[in-house]
Short mmCIF file of C-alpha atoms in Angstrom, two decimals:
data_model
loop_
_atom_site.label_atom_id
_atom_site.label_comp_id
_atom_site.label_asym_id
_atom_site.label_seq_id
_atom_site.Cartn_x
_atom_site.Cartn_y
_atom_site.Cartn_z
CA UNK Z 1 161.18 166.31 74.51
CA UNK Z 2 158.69 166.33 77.38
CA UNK Z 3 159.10 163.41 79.48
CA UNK Z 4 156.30 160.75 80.28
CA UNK Z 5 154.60 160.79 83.81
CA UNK Z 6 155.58 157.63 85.55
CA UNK Z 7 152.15 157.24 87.18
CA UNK Z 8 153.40 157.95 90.60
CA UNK Z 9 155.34 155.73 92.26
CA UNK Z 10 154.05 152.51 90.33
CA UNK Z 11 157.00 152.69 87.61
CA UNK Z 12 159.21 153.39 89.82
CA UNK Z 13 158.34 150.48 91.81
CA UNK Z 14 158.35 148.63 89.06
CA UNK Z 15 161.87 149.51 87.84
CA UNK Z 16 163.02 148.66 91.50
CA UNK Z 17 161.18 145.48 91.46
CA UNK Z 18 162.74 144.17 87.97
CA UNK Z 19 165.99 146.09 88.46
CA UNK Z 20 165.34 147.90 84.68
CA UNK Z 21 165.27 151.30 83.47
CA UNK Z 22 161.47 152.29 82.20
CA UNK Z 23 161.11 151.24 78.51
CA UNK Z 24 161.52 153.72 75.92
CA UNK Z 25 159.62 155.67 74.01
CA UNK Z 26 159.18 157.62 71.16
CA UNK Z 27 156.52 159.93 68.82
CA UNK Z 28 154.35 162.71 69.96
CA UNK Z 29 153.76 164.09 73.37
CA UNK Z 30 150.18 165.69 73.03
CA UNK Z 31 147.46 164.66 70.52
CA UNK Z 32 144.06 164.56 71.29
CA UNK Z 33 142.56 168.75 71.23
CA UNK Z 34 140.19 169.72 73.54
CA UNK Z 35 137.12 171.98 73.23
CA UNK Z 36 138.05 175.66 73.49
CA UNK Z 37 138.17 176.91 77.54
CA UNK Z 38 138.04 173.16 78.50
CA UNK Z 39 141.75 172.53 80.68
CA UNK Z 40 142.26 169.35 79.53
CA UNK Z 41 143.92 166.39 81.30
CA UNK Z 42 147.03 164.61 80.32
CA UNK Z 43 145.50 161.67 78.97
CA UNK Z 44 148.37 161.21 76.66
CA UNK Z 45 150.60 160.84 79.90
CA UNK Z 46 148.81 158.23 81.48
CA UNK Z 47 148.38 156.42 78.22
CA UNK Z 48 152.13 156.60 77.47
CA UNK Z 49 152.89 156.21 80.81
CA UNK Z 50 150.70 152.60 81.48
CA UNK Z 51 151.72 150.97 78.43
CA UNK Z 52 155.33 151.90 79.23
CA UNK Z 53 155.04 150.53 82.45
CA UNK Z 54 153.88 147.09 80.78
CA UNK Z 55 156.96 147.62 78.66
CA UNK Z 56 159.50 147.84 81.14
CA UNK Z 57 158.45 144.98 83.46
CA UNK Z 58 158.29 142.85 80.18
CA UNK Z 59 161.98 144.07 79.58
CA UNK Z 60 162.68 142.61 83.13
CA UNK Z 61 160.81 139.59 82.42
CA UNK Z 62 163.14 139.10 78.99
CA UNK Z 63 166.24 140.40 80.48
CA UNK Z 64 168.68 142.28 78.29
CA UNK Z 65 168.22 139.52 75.24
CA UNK Z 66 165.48 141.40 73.23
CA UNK Z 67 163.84 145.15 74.20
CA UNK Z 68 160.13 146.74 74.17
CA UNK Z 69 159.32 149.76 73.96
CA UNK Z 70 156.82 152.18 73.24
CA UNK Z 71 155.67 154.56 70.19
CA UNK Z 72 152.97 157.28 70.63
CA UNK Z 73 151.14 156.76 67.44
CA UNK Z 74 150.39 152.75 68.21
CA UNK Z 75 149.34 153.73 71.44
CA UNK Z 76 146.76 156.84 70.50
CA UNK Z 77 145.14 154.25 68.50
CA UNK Z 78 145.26 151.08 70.83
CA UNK Z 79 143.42 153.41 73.34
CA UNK Z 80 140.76 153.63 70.72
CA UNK Z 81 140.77 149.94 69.58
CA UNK Z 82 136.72 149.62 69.70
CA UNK Z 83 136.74 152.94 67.61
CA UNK Z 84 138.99 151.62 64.74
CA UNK Z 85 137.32 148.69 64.53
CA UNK Z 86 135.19 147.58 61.73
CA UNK Z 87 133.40 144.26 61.53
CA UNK Z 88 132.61 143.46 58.18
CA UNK Z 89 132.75 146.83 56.96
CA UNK Z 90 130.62 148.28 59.58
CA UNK Z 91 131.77 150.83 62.37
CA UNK Z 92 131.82 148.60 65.78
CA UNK Z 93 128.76 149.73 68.30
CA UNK Z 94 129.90 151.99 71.35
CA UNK Z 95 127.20 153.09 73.75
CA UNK Z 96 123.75 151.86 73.90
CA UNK Z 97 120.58 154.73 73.42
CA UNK Z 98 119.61 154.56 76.89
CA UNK Z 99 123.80 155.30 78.44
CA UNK Z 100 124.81 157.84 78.90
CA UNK Z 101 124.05 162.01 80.14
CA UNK Z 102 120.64 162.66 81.68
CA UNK Z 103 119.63 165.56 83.31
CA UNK Z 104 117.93 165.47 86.84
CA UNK Z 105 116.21 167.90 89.07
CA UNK Z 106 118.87 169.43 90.40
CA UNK Z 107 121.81 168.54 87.16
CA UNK Z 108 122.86 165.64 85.81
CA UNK Z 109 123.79 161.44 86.13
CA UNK Z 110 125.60 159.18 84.26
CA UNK Z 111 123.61 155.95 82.91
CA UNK Z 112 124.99 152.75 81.80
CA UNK Z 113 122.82 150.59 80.24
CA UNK Z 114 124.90 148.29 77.37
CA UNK Z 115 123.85 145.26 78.80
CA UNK Z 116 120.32 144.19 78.35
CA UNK Z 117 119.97 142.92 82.07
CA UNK Z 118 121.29 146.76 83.22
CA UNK Z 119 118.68 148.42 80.91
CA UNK Z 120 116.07 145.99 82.44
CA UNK Z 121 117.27 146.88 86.13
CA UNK Z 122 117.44 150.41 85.34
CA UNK Z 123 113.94 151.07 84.16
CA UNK Z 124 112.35 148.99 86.54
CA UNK Z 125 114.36 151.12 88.80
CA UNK Z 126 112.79 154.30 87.66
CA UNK Z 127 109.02 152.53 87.20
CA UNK Z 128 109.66 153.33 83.49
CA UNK Z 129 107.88 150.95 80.86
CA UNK Z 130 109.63 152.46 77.96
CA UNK Z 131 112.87 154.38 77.37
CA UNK Z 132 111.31 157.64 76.77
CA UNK Z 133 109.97 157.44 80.24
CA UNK Z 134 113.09 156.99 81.69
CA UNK Z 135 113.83 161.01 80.86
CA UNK Z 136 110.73 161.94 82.77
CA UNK Z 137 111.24 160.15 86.02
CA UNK Z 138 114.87 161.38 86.35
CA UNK Z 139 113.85 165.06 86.12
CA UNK Z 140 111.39 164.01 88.99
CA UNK Z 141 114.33 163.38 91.40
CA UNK Z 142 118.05 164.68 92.35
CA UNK Z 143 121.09 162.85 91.03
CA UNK Z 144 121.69 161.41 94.70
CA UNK Z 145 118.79 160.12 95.02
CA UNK Z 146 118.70 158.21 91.37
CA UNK Z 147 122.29 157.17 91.71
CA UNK Z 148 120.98 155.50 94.94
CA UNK Z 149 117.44 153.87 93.03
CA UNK Z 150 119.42 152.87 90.53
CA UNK Z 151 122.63 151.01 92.23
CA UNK Z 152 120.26 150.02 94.83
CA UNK Z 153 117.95 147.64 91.74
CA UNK Z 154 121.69 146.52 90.60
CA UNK Z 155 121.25 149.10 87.95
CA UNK Z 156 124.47 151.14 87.07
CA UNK Z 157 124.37 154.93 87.28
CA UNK Z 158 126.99 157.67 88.92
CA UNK Z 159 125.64 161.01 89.45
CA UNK Z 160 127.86 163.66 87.89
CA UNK Z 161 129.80 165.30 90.63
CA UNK Z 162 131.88 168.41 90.82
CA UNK Z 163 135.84 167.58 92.25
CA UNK Z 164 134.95 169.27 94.74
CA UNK Z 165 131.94 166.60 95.84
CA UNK Z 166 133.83 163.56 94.91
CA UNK Z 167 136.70 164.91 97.26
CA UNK Z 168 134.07 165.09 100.65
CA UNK Z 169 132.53 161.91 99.77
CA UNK Z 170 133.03 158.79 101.78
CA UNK Z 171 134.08 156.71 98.68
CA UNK Z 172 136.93 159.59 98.15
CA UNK Z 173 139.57 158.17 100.64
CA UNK Z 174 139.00 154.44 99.35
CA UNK Z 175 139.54 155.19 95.65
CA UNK Z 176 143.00 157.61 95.97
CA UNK Z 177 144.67 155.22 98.69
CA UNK Z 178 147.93 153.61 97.92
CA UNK Z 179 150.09 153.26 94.61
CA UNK Z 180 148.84 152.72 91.06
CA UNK Z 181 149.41 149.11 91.49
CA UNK Z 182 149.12 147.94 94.87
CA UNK Z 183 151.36 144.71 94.79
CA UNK Z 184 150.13 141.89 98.16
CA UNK Z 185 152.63 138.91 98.65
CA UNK Z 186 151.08 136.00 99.80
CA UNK Z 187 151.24 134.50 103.40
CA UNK Z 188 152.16 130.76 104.04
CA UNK Z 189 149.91 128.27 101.87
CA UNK Z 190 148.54 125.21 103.05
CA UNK Z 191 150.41 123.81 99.84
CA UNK Z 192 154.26 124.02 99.49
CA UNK Z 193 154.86 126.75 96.32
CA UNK Z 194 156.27 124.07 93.22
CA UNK Z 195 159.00 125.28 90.94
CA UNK Z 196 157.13 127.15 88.02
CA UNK Z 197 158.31 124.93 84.81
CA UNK Z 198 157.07 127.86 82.62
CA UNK Z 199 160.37 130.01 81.07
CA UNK Z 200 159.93 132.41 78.46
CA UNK Z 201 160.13 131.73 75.16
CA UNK Z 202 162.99 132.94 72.87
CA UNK Z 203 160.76 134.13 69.70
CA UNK Z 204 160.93 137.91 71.07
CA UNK Z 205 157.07 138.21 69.32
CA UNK Z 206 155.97 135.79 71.45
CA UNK Z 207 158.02 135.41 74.99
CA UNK Z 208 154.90 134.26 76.41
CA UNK Z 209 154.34 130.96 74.94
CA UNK Z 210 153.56 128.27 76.87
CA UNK Z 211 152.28 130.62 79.45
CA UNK Z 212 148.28 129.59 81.08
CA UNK Z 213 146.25 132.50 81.68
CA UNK Z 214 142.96 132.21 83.13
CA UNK Z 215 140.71 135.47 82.37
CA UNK Z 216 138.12 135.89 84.04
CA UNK Z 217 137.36 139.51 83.25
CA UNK Z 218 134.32 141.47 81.25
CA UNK Z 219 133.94 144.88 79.21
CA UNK Z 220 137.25 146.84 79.09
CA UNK Z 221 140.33 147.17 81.55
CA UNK Z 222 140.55 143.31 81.86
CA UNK Z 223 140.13 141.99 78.68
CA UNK Z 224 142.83 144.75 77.03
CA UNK Z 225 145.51 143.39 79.66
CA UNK Z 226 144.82 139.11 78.72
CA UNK Z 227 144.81 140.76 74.73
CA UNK Z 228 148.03 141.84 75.10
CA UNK Z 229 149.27 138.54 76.95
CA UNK Z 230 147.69 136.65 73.99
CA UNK Z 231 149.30 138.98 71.87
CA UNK Z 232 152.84 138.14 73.07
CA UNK Z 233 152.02 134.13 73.29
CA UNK Z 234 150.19 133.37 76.29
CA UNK Z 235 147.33 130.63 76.14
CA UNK Z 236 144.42 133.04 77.23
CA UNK Z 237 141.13 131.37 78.55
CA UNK Z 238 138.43 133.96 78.43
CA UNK Z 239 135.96 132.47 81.10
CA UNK Z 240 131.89 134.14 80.87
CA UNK Z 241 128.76 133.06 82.27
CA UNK Z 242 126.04 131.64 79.59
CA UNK Z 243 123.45 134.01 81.04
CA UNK Z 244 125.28 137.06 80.90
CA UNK Z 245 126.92 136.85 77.80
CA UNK Z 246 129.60 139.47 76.69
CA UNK Z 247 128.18 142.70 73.91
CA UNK Z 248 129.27 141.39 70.52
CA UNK Z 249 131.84 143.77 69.51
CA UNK Z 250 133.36 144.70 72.74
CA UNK Z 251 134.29 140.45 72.75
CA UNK Z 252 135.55 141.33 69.06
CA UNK Z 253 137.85 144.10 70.11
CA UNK Z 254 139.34 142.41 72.77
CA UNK Z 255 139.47 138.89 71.67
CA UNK Z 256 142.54 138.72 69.67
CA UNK Z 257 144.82 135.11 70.34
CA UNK Z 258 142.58 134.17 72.83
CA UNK Z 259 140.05 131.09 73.13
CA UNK Z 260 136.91 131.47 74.73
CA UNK Z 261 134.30 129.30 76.83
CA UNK Z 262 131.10 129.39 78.92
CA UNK Z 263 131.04 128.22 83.09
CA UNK Z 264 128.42 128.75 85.31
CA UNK Z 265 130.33 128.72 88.67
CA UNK Z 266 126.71 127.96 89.75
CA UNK Z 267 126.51 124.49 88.59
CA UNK Z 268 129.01 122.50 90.66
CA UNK Z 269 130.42 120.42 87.21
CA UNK Z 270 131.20 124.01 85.51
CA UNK Z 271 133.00 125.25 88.83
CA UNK Z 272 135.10 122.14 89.16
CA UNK Z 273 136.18 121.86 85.81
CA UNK Z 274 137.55 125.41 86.40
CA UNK Z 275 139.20 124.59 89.67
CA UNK Z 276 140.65 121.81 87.73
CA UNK Z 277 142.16 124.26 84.84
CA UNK Z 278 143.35 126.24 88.27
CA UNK Z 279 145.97 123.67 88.96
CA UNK Z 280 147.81 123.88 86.00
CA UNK Z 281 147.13 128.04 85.67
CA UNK Z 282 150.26 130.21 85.86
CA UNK Z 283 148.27 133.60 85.66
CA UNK Z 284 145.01 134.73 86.97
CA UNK Z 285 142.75 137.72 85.73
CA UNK Z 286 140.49 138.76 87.74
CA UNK Z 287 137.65 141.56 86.90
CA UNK Z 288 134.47 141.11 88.48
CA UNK Z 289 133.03 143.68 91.01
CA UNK Z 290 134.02 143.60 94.68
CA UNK Z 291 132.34 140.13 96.12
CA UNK Z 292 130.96 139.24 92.99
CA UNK Z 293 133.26 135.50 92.70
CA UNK Z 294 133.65 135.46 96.64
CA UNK Z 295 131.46 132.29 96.99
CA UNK Z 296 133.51 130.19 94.50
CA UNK Z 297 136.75 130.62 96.23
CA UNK Z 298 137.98 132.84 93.18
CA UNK Z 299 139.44 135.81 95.26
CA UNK Z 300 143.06 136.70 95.19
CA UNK Z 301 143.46 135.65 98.50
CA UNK Z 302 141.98 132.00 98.26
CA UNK Z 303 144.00 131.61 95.06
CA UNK Z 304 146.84 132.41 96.70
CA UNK Z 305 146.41 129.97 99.86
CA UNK Z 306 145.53 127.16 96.94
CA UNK Z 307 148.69 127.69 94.80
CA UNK Z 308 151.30 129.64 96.33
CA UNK Z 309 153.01 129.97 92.72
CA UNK Z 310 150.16 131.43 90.93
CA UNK Z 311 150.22 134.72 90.26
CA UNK Z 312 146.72 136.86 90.47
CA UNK Z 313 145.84 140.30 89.32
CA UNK Z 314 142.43 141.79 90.25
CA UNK Z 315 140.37 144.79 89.02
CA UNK Z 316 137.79 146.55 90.73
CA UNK Z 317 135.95 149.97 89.91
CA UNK Z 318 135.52 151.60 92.87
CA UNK Z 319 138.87 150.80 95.15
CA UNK Z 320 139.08 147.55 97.06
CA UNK Z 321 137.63 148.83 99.78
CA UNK Z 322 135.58 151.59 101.19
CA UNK Z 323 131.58 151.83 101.18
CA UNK Z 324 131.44 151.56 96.76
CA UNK Z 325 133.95 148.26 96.35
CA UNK Z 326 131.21 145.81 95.48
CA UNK Z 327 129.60 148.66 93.29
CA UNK Z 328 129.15 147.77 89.41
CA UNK Z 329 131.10 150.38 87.69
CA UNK Z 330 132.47 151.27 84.12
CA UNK Z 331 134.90 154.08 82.94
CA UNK Z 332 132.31 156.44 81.88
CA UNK Z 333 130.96 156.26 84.80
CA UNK Z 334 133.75 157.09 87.48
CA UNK Z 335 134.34 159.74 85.31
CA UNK Z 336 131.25 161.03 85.98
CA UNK Z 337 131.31 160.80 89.73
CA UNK Z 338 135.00 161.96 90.24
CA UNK Z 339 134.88 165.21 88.17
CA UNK Z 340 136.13 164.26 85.04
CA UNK Z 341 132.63 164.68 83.66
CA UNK Z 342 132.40 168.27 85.34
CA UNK Z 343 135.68 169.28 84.37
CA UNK Z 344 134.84 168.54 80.67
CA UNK Z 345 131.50 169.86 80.53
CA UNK Z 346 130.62 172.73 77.57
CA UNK Z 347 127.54 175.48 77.36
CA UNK Z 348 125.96 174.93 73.83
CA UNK Z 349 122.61 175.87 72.74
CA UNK Z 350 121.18 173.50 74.88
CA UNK Z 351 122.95 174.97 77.91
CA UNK Z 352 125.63 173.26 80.07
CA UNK Z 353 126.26 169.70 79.58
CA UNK Z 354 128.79 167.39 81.19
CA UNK Z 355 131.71 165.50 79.24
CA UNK Z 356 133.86 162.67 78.67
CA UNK Z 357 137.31 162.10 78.16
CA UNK Z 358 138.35 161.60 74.45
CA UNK Z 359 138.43 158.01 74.58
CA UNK Z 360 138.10 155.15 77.33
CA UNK Z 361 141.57 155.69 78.95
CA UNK Z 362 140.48 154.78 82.35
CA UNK Z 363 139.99 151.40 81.05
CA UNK Z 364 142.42 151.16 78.51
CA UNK Z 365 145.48 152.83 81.32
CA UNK Z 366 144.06 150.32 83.79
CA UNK Z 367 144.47 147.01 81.28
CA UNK Z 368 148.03 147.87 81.11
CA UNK Z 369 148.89 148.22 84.53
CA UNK Z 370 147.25 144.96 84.78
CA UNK Z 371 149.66 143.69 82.03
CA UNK Z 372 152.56 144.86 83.63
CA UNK Z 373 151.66 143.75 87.20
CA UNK Z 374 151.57 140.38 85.78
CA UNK Z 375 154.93 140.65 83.93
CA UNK Z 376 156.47 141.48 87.37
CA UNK Z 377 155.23 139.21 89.33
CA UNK Z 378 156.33 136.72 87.07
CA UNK Z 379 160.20 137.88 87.07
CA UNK Z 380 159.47 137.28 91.01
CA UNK Z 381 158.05 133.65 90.36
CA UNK Z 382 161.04 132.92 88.17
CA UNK Z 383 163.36 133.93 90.74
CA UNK Z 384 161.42 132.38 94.05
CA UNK Z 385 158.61 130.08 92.86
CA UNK Z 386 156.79 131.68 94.63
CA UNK Z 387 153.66 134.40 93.09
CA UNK Z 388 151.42 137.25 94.65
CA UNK Z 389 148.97 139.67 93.96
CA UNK Z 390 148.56 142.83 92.44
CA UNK Z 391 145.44 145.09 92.63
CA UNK Z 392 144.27 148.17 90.25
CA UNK Z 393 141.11 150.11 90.08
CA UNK Z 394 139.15 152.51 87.64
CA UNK Z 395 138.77 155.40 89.98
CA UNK Z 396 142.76 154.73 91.40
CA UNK Z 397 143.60 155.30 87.74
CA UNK Z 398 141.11 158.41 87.41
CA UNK Z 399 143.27 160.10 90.68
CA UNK Z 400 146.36 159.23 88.57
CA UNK Z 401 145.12 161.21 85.76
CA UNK Z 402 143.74 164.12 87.84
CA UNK Z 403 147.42 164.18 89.20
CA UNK Z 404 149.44 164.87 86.08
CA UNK Z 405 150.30 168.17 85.08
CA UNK Z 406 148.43 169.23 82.29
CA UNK Z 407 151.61 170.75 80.91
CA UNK Z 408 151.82 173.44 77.86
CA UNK Z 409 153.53 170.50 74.83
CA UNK Z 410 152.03 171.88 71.06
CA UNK Z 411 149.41 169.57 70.13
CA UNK Z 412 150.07 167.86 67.03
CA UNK Z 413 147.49 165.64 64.58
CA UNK Z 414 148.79 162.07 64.81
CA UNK Z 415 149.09 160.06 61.14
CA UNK Z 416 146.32 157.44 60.34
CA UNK Z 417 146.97 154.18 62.89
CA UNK Z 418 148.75 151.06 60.59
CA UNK Z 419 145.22 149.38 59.98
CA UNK Z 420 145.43 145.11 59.85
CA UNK Z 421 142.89 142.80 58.07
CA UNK Z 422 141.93 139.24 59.40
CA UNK Z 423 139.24 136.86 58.57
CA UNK Z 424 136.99 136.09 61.64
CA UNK Z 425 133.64 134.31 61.82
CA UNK Z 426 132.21 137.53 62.82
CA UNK Z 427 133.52 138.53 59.04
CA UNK Z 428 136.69 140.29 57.92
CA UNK Z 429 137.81 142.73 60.74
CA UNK Z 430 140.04 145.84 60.64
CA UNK Z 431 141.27 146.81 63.53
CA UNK Z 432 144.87 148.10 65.17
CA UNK Z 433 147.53 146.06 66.53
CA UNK Z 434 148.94 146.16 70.44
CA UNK Z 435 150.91 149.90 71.24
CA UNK Z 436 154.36 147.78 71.74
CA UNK Z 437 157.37 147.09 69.54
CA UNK Z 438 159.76 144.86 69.94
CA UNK Z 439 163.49 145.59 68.72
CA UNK Z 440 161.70 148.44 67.00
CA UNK Z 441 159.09 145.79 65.31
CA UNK Z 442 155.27 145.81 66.39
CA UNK Z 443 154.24 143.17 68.34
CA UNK Z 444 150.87 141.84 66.32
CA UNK Z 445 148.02 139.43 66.77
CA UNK Z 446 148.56 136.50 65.21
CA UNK Z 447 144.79 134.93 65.55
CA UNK Z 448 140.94 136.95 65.17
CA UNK Z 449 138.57 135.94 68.02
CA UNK Z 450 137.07 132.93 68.05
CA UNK Z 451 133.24 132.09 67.95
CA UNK Z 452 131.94 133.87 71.77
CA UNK Z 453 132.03 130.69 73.86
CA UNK Z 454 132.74 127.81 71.15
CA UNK Z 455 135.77 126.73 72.89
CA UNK Z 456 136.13 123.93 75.66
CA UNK Z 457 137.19 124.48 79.16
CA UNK Z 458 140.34 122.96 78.96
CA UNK Z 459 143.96 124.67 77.70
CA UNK Z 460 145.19 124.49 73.88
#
């Protein structure tokens, strides 16, 4: 059997770190085709390879009592959890009309435009009334330059680059530097790190119970790594701003045993009903762009110097440093700036066109490396009361991908994902459960997603 990439050296850091072997897995190596002439990438690989790495630091964090692993056909269709999903007997929405591949003058860019307030920014960007006009004015300018209108209105667009142009940029060396999962330990706090009373649980479903996670994340990566923490018993908080509130089904998706409520950090009662919540946190989830919560005192760093036990993940897009870190940025889109796009582009009648990867593994990868820098950072806690930080990003996860061999494995047509059924006030959902099993059982979701902001800014 072909063996799973361990994502450089983040698994093996992680198997140092928890002193345990990676998890185990099972099922298919290769599964989703490509287009004839298109090399693809080993997105199976990095799928198998990031949940696995959640599974083995959760094996640390459970010892030898119980042990998770991972099975190929859970995970193809975790990585396509939006896909699967139907809301009342209706497909879930993906991409809005205006995202996605437009040409330009001189080839093509990447738009993003889900959220209203992006499609506002981005026409106003381009001096377009109407989305039709939006075409026009991009064929009136290179991809450079509308990448730079565009960002520059705090739209969201990446112009599609070759490898080769994503290699000589300046936002290259940023993006590729380090591990995987970049792990900081925190300096000397002003407060003395308190013994964490949190233990895990014994119900091997649910080892996370009693556990306080504070999400503040959006879209994807983040909200896939506090679903799977709900998942195996952790009180999730899902955190959004009232006047930027979360696409409907995306919340769906990813909303599974969590609770969810508004905060304006703006308004000074909001903010310090959250810094009250922080004092009794164990985990924080951080996925806002670069800056973006730096006024509020929610970076990893202040965190840390308030609560030397707390334990803080962050996301970013771009890297977490470099000239694109406070950048907006979504999976489609840094695969359209670091060649992903290029590499998966097809002629058709239309002529050349760029591509995408088969589903939203940037994201998806990322949300599980999130997951398991949480898990080990917790086996630290347990042992020294004392937390840290880890740090992931989109395009770090992209040069993880572009790293894998693509290998020569047989591809092979996966069965039909084990569909689930819940009531919801959304309506009944179908959707797919989390990729891990425990003792050979899946882990499931025990409660559908709760009304988008209905619940109160406290913990269960």
């Amino acid at each position: 059997m072909e063996s799973v990439p361990d994502l450089g050296s983040s698994l093996r850091a992680l198997e140092v770190m928890s002193a345990q072997p990676a998890a185990p897995w099972t099922g298919s190596r290769r599964w989703w085709p490509c287009a004839d002439g298109v090399p693809a990438l080993d997105v199976e690989g990095l799928a198998l390879g990031a949940v696995r790495a959640a599974a083995t630091a959760l094996n640390a964090l459970m010892g030898t009592t119980h042990r998770y692993s991972v099975a190929a056909g859970p995970t193809a269709a975790a990585f396509d959890s939006l896909g699967h999903l139907r809301v009342g007997g209706r497909k879930a929405e993906g991409f809005a009309p205006l995202s996605g591949f437009r040409k330009t003058a001189d080839g093509w860019i990447r738009l993003h435009a889900n959220y209203p307030h992006h499609a506002a920014r981005l026409m106003e960007a381009v001096s377009a009334s109407e989305p039709a006009d939006v075409d026009r004015a991009l064929l009136a300018m290179t991809a450079l330059e509308a990448e730079h209108l565009i960002a520059g209105n705090d739209g969201v667009a990446a112009a599609v680059r070759t490898r080769e142009e994503w290699v000589a940029a300046p936002m290259f060396e940023a993006a590729s530097e380090g591990p995987w999962i970049t792990f900081d330990q925190p300096g000397q706090s002003a407060e003395a790190s308190r013994p964490s009373s949190w233990v895990p649980a014994a119900e091997p479903e649910r080892p996370l119970a009693g556990l306080k996670v504070l999400d503040l994340t959006r879209v994807i990566a983040g909200p896939v790594a506090t679903r799977l923490l709900g998942a195996l018993g952790a009180d999730v908080l899902r955190i959004d701003p009232p006047h930027l509130p979360e696409l409907t089904d995306a919340f769906i998706d990813s909303g599974f045993d969590k609770h969810s409520a508004e905060a304006d950090f703006r308004n000074p009662d909001d903010l310090a009903a959250v810094m009250d919540l922080l004092e009794t946190a164990d985990v924080v989830v951080v996925g806002y762009r670069g800056g973006g919560l730096d006024r509020f005192g929610l970076t990893p760093d202040a965190l840390l110097r308030r609560r030397a036990d707390l334990v803080v993940v962050a996301l970013g897009a771009w890297g977490h440093g470099g000239p694109w870190q406070a950048r907006r940025g979504f999976d489609s889109l840094v695969q359209a700036a670091c060649g992903i796009a290029d590499r998966y582009g097809q002629s058709g009648d239309g002529g050349w066109r760029p591509g995408a990867l088969p589903v939203q593994a940037l994201d998806h990868a990322t949300g599980y490396g999130l997951a398991a820098a949480v898990f080990a950072l917790l086996v630290q806690r347990l042992g020294t009361g004392r937390g840290g930080a880890a740090r992931l990003s989109l395009a770090r996860t992209a040069e993880e991908l572009l790293l894998l061999s693509t290998g020569t494995a047989t591809e092979v047509e996966l069965p039909e994902p084990d569909f689930h059924e819940l009531d919801s006030p959304y309506g009944r959902l179908r959707y797919v459960g989390p990729p891990i099993t425990v003792d050979g059982v899946p882990v499931g979701y025990q409660e559908p997603p709760v009304t988008y902001g209905s619940s109160a800014l406290r913990w269960r």
